[in-house]
JSON list of C-alpha atoms in Angstrom, two decimals:
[
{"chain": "G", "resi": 10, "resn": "UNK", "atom": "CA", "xyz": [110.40, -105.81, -136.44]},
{"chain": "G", "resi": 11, "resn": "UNK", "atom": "CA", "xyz": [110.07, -103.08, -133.58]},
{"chain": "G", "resi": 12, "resn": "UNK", "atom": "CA", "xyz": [112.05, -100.49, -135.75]},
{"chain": "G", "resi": 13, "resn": "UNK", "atom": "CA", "xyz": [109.20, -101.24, -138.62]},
{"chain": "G", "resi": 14, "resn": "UNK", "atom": "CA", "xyz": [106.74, -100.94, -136.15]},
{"chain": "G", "resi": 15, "resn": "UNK", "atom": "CA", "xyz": [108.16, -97.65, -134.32]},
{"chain": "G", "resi": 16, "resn": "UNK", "atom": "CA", "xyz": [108.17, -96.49, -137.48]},
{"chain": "G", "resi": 17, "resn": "UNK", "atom": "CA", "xyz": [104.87, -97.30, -138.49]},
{"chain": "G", "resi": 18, "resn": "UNK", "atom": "CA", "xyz": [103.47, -95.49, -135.16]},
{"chain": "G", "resi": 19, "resn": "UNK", "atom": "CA", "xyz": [105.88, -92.44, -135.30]},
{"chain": "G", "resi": 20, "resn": "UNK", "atom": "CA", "xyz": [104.26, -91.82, -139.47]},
{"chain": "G", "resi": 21, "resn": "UNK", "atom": "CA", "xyz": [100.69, -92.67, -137.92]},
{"chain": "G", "resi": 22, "resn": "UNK", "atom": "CA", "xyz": [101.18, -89.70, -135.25]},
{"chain": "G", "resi": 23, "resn": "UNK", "atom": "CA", "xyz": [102.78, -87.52, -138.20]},
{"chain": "G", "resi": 24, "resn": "UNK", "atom": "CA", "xyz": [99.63, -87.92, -140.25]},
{"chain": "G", "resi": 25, "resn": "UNK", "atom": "CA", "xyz": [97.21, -87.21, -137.21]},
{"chain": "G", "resi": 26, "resn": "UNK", "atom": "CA", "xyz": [98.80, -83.61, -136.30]},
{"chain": "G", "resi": 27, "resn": "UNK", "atom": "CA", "xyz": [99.60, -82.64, -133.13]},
{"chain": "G", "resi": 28, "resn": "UNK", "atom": "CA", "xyz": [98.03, -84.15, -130.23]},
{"chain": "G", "resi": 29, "resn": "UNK", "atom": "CA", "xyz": [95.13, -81.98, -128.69]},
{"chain": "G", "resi": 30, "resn": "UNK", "atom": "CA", "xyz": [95.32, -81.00, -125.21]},
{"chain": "G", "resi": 31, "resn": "UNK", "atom": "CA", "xyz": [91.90, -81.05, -123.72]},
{"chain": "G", "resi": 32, "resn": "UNK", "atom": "CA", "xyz": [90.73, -77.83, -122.40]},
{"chain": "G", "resi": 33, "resn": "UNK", "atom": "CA", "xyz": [89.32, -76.60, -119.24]},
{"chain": "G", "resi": 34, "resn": "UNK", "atom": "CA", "xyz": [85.91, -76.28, -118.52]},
{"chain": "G", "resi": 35, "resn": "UNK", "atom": "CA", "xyz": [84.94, -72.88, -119.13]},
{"chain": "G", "resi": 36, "resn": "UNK", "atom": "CA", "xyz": [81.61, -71.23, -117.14]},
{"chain": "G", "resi": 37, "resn": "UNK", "atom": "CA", "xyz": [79.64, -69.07, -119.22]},
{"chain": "G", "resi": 38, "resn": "UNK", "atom": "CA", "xyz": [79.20, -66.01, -117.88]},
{"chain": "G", "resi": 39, "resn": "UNK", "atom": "CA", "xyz": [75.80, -64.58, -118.48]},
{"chain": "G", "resi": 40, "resn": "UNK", "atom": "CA", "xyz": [75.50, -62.00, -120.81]},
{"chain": "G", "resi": 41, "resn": "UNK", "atom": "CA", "xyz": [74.95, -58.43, -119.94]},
{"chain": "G", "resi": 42, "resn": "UNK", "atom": "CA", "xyz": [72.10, -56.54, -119.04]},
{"chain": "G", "resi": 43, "resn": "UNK", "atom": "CA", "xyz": [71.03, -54.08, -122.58]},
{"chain": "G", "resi": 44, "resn": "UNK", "atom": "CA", "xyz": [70.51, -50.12, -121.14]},
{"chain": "G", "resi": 45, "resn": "UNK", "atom": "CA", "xyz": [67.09, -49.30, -119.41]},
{"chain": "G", "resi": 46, "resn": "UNK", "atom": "CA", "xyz": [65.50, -46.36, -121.71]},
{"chain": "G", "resi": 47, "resn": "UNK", "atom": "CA", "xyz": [64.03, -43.78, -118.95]},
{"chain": "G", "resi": 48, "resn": "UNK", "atom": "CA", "xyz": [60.33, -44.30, -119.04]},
{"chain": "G", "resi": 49, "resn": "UNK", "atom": "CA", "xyz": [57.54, -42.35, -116.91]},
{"chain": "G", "resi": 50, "resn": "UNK", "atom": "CA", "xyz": [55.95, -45.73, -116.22]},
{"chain": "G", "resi": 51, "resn": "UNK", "atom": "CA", "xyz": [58.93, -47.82, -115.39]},
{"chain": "G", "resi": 52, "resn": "UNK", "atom": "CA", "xyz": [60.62, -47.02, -112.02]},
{"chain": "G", "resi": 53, "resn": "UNK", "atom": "CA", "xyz": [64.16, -48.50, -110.98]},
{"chain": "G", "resi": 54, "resn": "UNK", "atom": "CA", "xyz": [64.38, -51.35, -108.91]},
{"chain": "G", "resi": 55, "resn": "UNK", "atom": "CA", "xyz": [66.91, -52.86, -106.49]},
{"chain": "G", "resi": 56, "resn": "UNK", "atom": "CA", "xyz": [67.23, -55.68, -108.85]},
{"chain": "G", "resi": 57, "resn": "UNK", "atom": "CA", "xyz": [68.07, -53.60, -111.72]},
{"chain": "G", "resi": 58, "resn": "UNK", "atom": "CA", "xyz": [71.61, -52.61, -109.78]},
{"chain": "G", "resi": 59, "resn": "UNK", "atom": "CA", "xyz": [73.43, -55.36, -111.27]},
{"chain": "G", "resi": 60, "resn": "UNK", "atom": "CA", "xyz": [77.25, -54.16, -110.93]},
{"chain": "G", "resi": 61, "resn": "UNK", "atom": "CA", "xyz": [79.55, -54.49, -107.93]},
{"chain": "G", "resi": 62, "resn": "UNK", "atom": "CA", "xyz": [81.35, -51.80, -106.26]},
{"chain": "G", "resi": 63, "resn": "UNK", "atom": "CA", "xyz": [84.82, -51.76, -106.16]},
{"chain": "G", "resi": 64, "resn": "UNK", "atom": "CA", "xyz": [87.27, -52.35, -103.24]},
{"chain": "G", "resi": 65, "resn": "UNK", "atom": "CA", "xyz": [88.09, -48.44, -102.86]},
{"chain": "G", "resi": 66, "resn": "UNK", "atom": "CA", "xyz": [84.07, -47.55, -103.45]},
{"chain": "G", "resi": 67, "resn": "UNK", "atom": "CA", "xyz": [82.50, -45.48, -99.98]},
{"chain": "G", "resi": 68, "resn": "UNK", "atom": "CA", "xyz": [79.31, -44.76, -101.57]},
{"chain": "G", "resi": 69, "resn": "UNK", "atom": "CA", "xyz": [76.37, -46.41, -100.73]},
{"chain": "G", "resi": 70, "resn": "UNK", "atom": "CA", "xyz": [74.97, -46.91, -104.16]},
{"chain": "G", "resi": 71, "resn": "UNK", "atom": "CA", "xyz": [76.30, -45.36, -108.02]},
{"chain": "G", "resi": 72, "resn": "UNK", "atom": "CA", "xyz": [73.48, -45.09, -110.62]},
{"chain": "G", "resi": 73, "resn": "UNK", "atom": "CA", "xyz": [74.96, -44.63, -114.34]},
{"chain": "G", "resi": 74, "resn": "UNK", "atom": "CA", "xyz": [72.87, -43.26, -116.31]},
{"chain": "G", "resi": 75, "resn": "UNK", "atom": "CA", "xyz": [73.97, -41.71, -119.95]},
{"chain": "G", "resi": 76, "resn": "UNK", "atom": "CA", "xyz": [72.38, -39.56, -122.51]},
{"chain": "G", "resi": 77, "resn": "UNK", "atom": "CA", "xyz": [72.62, -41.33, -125.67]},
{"chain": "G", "resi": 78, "resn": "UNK", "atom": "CA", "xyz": [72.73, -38.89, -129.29]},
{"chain": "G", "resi": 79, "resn": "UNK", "atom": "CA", "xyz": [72.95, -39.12, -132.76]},
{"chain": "G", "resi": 80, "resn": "UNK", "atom": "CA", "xyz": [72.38, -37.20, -135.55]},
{"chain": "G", "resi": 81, "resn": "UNK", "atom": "CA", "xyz": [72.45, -37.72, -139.21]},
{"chain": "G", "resi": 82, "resn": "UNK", "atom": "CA", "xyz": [71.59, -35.48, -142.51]},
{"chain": "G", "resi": 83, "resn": "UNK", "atom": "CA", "xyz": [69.63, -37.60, -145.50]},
{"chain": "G", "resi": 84, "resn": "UNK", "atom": "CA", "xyz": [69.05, -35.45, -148.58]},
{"chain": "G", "resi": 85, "resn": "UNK", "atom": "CA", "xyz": [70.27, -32.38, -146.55]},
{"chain": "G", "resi": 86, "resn": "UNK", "atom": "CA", "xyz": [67.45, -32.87, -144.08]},
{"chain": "G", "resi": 87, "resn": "UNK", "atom": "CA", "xyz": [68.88, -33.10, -140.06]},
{"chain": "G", "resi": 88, "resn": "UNK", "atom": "CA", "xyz": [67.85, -35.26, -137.70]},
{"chain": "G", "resi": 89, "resn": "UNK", "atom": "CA", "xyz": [68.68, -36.40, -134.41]},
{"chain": "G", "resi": 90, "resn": "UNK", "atom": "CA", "xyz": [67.74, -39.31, -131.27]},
{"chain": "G", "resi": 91, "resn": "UNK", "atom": "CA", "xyz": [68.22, -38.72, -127.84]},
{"chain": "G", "resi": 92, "resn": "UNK", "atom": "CA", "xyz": [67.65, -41.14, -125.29]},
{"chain": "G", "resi": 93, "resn": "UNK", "atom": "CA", "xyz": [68.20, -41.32, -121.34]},
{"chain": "G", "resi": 94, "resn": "UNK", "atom": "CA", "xyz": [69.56, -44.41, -120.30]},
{"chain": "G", "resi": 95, "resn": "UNK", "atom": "CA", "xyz": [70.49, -46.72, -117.41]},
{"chain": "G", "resi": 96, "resn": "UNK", "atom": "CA", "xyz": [73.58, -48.93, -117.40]},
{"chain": "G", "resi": 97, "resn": "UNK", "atom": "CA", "xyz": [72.59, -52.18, -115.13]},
{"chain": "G", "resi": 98, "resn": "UNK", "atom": "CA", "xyz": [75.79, -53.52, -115.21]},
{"chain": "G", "resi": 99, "resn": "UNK", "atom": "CA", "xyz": [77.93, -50.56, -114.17]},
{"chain": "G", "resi": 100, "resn": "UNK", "atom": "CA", "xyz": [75.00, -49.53, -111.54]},
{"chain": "G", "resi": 101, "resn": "UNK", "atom": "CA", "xyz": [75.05, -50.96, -107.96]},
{"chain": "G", "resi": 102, "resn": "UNK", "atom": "CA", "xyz": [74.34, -50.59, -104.42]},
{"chain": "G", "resi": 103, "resn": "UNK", "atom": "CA", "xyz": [77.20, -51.56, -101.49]},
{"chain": "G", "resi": 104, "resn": "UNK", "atom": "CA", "xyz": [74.91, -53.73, -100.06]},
{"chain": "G", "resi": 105, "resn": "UNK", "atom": "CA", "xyz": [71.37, -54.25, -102.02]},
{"chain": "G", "resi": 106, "resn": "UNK", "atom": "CA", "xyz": [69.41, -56.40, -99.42]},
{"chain": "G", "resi": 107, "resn": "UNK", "atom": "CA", "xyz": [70.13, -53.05, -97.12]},
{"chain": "G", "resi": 108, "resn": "UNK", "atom": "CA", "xyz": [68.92, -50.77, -99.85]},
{"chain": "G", "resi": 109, "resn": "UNK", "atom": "CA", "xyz": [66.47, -48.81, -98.44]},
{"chain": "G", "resi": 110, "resn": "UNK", "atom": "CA", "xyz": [63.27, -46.75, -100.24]},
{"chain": "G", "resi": 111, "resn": "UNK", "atom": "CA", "xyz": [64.88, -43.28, -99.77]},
{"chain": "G", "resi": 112, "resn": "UNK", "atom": "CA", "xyz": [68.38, -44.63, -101.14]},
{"chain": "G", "resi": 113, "resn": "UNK", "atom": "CA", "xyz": [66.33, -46.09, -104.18]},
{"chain": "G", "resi": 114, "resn": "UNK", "atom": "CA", "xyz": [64.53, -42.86, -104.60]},
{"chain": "G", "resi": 115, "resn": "UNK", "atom": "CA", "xyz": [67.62, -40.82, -104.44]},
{"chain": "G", "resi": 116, "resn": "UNK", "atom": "CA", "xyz": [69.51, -43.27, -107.20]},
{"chain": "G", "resi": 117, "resn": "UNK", "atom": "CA", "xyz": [66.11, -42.73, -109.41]},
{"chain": "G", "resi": 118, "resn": "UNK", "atom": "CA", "xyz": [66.29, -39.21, -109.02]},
{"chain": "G", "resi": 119, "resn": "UNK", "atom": "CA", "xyz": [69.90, -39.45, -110.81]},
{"chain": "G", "resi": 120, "resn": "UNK", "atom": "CA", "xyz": [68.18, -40.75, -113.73]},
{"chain": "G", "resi": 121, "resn": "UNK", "atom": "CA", "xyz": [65.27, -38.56, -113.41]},
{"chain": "G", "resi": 122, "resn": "UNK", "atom": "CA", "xyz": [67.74, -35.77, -113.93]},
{"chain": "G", "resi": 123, "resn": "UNK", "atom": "CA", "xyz": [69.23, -37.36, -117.33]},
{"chain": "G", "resi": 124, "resn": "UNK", "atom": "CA", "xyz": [65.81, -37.69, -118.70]},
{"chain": "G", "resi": 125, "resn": "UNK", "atom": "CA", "xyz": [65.73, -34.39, -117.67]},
{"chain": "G", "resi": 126, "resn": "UNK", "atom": "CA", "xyz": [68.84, -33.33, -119.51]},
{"chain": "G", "resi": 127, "resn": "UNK", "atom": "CA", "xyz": [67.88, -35.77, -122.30]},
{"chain": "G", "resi": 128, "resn": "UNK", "atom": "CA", "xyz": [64.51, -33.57, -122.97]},
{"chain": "G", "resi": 129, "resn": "UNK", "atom": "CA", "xyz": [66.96, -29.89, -123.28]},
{"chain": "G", "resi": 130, "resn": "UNK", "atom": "CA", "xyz": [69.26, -31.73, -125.68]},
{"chain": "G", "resi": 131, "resn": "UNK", "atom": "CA", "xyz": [66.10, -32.43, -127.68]},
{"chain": "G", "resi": 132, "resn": "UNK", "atom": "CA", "xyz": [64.71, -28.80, -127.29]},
{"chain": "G", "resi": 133, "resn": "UNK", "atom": "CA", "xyz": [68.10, -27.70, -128.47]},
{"chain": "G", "resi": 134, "resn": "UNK", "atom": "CA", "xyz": [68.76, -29.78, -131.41]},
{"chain": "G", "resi": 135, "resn": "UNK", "atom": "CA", "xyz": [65.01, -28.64, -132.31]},
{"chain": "G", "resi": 136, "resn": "UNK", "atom": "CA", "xyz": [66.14, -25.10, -132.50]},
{"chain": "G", "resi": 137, "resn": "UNK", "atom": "CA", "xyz": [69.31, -26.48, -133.68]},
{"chain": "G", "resi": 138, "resn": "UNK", "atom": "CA", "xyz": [67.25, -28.19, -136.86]},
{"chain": "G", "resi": 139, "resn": "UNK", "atom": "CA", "xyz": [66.41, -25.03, -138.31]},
{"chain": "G", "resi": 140, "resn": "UNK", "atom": "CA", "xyz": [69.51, -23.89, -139.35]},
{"chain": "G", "resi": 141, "resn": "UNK", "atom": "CA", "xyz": [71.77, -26.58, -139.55]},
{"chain": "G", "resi": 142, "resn": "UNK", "atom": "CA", "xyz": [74.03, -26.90, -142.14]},
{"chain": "G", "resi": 143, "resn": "UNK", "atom": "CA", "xyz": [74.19, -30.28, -143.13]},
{"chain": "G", "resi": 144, "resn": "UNK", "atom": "CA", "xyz": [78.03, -29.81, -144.83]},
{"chain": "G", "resi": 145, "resn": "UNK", "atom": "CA", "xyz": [79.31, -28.71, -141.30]},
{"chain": "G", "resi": 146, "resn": "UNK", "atom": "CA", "xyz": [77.07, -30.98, -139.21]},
{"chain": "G", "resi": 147, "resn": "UNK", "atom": "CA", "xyz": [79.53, -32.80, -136.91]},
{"chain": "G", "resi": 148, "resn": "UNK", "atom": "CA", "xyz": [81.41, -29.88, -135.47]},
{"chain": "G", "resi": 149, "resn": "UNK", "atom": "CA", "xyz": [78.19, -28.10, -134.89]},
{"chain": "G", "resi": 150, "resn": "UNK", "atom": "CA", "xyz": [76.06, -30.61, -133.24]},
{"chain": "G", "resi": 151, "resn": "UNK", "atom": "CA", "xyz": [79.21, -31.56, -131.08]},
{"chain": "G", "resi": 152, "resn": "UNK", "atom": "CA", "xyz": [79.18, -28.12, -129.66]},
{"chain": "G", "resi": 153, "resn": "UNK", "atom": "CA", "xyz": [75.62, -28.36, -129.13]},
{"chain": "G", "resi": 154, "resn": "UNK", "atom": "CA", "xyz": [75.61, -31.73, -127.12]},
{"chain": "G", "resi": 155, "resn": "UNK", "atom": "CA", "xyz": [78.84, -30.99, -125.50]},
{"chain": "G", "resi": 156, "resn": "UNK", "atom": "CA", "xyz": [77.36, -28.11, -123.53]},
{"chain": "G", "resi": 157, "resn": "UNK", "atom": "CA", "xyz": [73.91, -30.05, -122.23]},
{"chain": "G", "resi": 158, "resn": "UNK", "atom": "CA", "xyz": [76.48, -32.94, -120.75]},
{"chain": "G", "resi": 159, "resn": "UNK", "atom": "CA", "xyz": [78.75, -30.38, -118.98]},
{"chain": "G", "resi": 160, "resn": "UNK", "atom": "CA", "xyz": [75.54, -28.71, -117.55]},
{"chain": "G", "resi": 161, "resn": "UNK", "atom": "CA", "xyz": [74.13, -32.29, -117.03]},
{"chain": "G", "resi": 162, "resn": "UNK", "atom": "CA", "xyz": [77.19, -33.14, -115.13]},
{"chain": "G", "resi": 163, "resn": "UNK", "atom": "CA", "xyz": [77.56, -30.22, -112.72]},
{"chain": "G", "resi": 164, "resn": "UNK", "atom": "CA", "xyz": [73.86, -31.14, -111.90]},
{"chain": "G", "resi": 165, "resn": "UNK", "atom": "CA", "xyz": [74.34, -34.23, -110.97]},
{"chain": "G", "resi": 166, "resn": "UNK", "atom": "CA", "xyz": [77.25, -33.38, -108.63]},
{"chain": "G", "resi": 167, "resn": "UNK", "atom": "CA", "xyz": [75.16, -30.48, -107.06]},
{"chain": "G", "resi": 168, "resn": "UNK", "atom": "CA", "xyz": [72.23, -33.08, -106.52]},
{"chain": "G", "resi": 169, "resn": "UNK", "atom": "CA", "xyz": [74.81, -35.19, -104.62]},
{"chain": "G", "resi": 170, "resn": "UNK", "atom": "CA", "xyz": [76.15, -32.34, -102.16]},
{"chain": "G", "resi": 171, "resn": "UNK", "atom": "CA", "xyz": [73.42, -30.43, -101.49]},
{"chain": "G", "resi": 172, "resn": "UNK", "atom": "CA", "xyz": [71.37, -33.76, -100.58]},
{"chain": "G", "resi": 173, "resn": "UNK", "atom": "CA", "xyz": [74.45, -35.26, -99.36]},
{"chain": "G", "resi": 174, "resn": "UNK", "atom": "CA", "xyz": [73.97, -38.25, -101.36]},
{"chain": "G", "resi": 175, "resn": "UNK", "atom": "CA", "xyz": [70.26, -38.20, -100.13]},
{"chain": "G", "resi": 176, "resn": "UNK", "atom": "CA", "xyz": [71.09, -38.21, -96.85]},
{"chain": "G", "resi": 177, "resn": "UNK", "atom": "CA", "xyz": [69.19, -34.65, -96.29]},
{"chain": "G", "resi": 178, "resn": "UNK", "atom": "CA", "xyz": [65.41, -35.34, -96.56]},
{"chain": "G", "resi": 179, "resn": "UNK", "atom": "CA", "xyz": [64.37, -32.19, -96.93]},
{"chain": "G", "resi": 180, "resn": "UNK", "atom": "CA", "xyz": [66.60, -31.07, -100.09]},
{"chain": "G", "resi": 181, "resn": "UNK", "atom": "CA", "xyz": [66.00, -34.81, -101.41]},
{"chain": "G", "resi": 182, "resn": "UNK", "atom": "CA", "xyz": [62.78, -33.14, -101.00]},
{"chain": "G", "resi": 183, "resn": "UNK", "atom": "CA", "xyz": [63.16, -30.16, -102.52]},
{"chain": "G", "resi": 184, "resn": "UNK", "atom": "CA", "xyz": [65.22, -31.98, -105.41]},
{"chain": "G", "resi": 185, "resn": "UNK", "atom": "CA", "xyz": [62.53, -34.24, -106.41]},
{"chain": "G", "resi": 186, "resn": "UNK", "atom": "CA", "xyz": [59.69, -31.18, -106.54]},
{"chain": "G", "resi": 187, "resn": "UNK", "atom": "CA", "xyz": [61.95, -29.42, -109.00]},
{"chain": "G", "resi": 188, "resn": "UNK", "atom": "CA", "xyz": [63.01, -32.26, -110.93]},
{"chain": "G", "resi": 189, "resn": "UNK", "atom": "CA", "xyz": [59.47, -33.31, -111.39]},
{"chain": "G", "resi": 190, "resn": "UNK", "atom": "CA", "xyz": [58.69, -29.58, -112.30]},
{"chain": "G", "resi": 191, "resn": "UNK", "atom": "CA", "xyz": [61.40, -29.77, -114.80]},
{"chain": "G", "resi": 192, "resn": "UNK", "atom": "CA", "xyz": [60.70, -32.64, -116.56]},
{"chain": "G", "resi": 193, "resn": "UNK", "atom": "CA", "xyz": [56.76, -31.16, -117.04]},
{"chain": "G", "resi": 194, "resn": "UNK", "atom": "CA", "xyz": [58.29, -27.65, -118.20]},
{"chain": "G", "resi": 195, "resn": "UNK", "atom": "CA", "xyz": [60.10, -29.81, -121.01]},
{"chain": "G", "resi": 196, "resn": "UNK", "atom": "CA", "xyz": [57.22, -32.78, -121.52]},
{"chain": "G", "resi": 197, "resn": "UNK", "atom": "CA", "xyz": [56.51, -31.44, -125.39]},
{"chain": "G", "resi": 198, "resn": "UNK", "atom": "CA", "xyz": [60.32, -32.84, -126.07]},
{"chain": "G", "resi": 199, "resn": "UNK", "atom": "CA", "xyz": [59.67, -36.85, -124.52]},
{"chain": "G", "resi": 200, "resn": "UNK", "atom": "CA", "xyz": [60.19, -39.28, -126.48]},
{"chain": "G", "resi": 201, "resn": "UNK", "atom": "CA", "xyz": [56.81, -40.33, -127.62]}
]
């Protein structure tokens, strides 16, 4: 009788499948924060630094911003988007309940600058518009974009040492003037 029952268990467990293991709890882990679009209107905020610095990291704060582009040809006709953005997740202060004003304004300014940058992409792919060939597009609009983010870039690391990360007031000063005066010399290509 117990080989008929063993037997009867063992074909039971055959017909079942293999015996599931439970698993682990997991945590969710919130999902993460879509790009800021630069806006006139819209400032940065501590809150919006939602990344952590790494162990190696000596810098008080890291904004990353990007300059987003695209461009397309429909029925030979070229267009393009631009957009300045801010990462929240890569984007962080050291120590945010320390931030202070000037640090905030400094890490603004970074984006400032990429709207900045954002607005002479524009200006360029405008001039870029009239005479673009739409069978050769890619090539030519790389070579466009790829020279506004190496300028872009080198002003971004001249921002940083001649402020010294905004620890100079007066060329933080000086910075945010011309940055301002910038962004009005280019104001006809903003986003609308």
């Amino acid at each position: 009788m117990l080989s008929l029952l063993t037997s009867f268990l063992t074909a039971a467990a055959l017909l079942q499948g293999p015996a599931v293991k439970p698993q682990p709890a997991t945590i969710a882990k919130p999902a993460p924060a879509p790009p800021i679009p630069w806006s006139a209107t819209r400032r940065l905020t501590v809150a919006d630094f939602q990344g952590h610095p790494g162990p190696s990291d000596r810098l008080a704060a890291l904004t990353s911003a990007d300059i987003k582009s695209n461009a397309a040809c429909r029925d030979f006709v070229f267009s393009a988007t631009v957009q300045a953005t801010f990462d929240p997740n890569t984007s962080w202060f050291q120590n945010p309940k320390l931030a202070s004003e000037a640090l905030l304004r400094h890490e603004q300014l970074h984006f400032d600058i990429t709207e900045a940058y954002a607005r002479l992409m524009r200006q360029k792919l405008a001039a870029f518009a009239a005479k673009a060939d739409c069978n050769k597009l890619q090539p030519a609009f790389n070579n466009v974009t790829k020279a506004v983010y190496a300028e872009w870039d080198k002003e971004q690391n001249r921002y940083d040492q001649e402020t010294g990360h905004g620890l100079n007031a007066a060329r933080q000063a000086y910075w945010e003037k011309q940055t301002q005066l910038k962004l009005e010399q280019l104001k006809p290509f903003a986003v609308q």
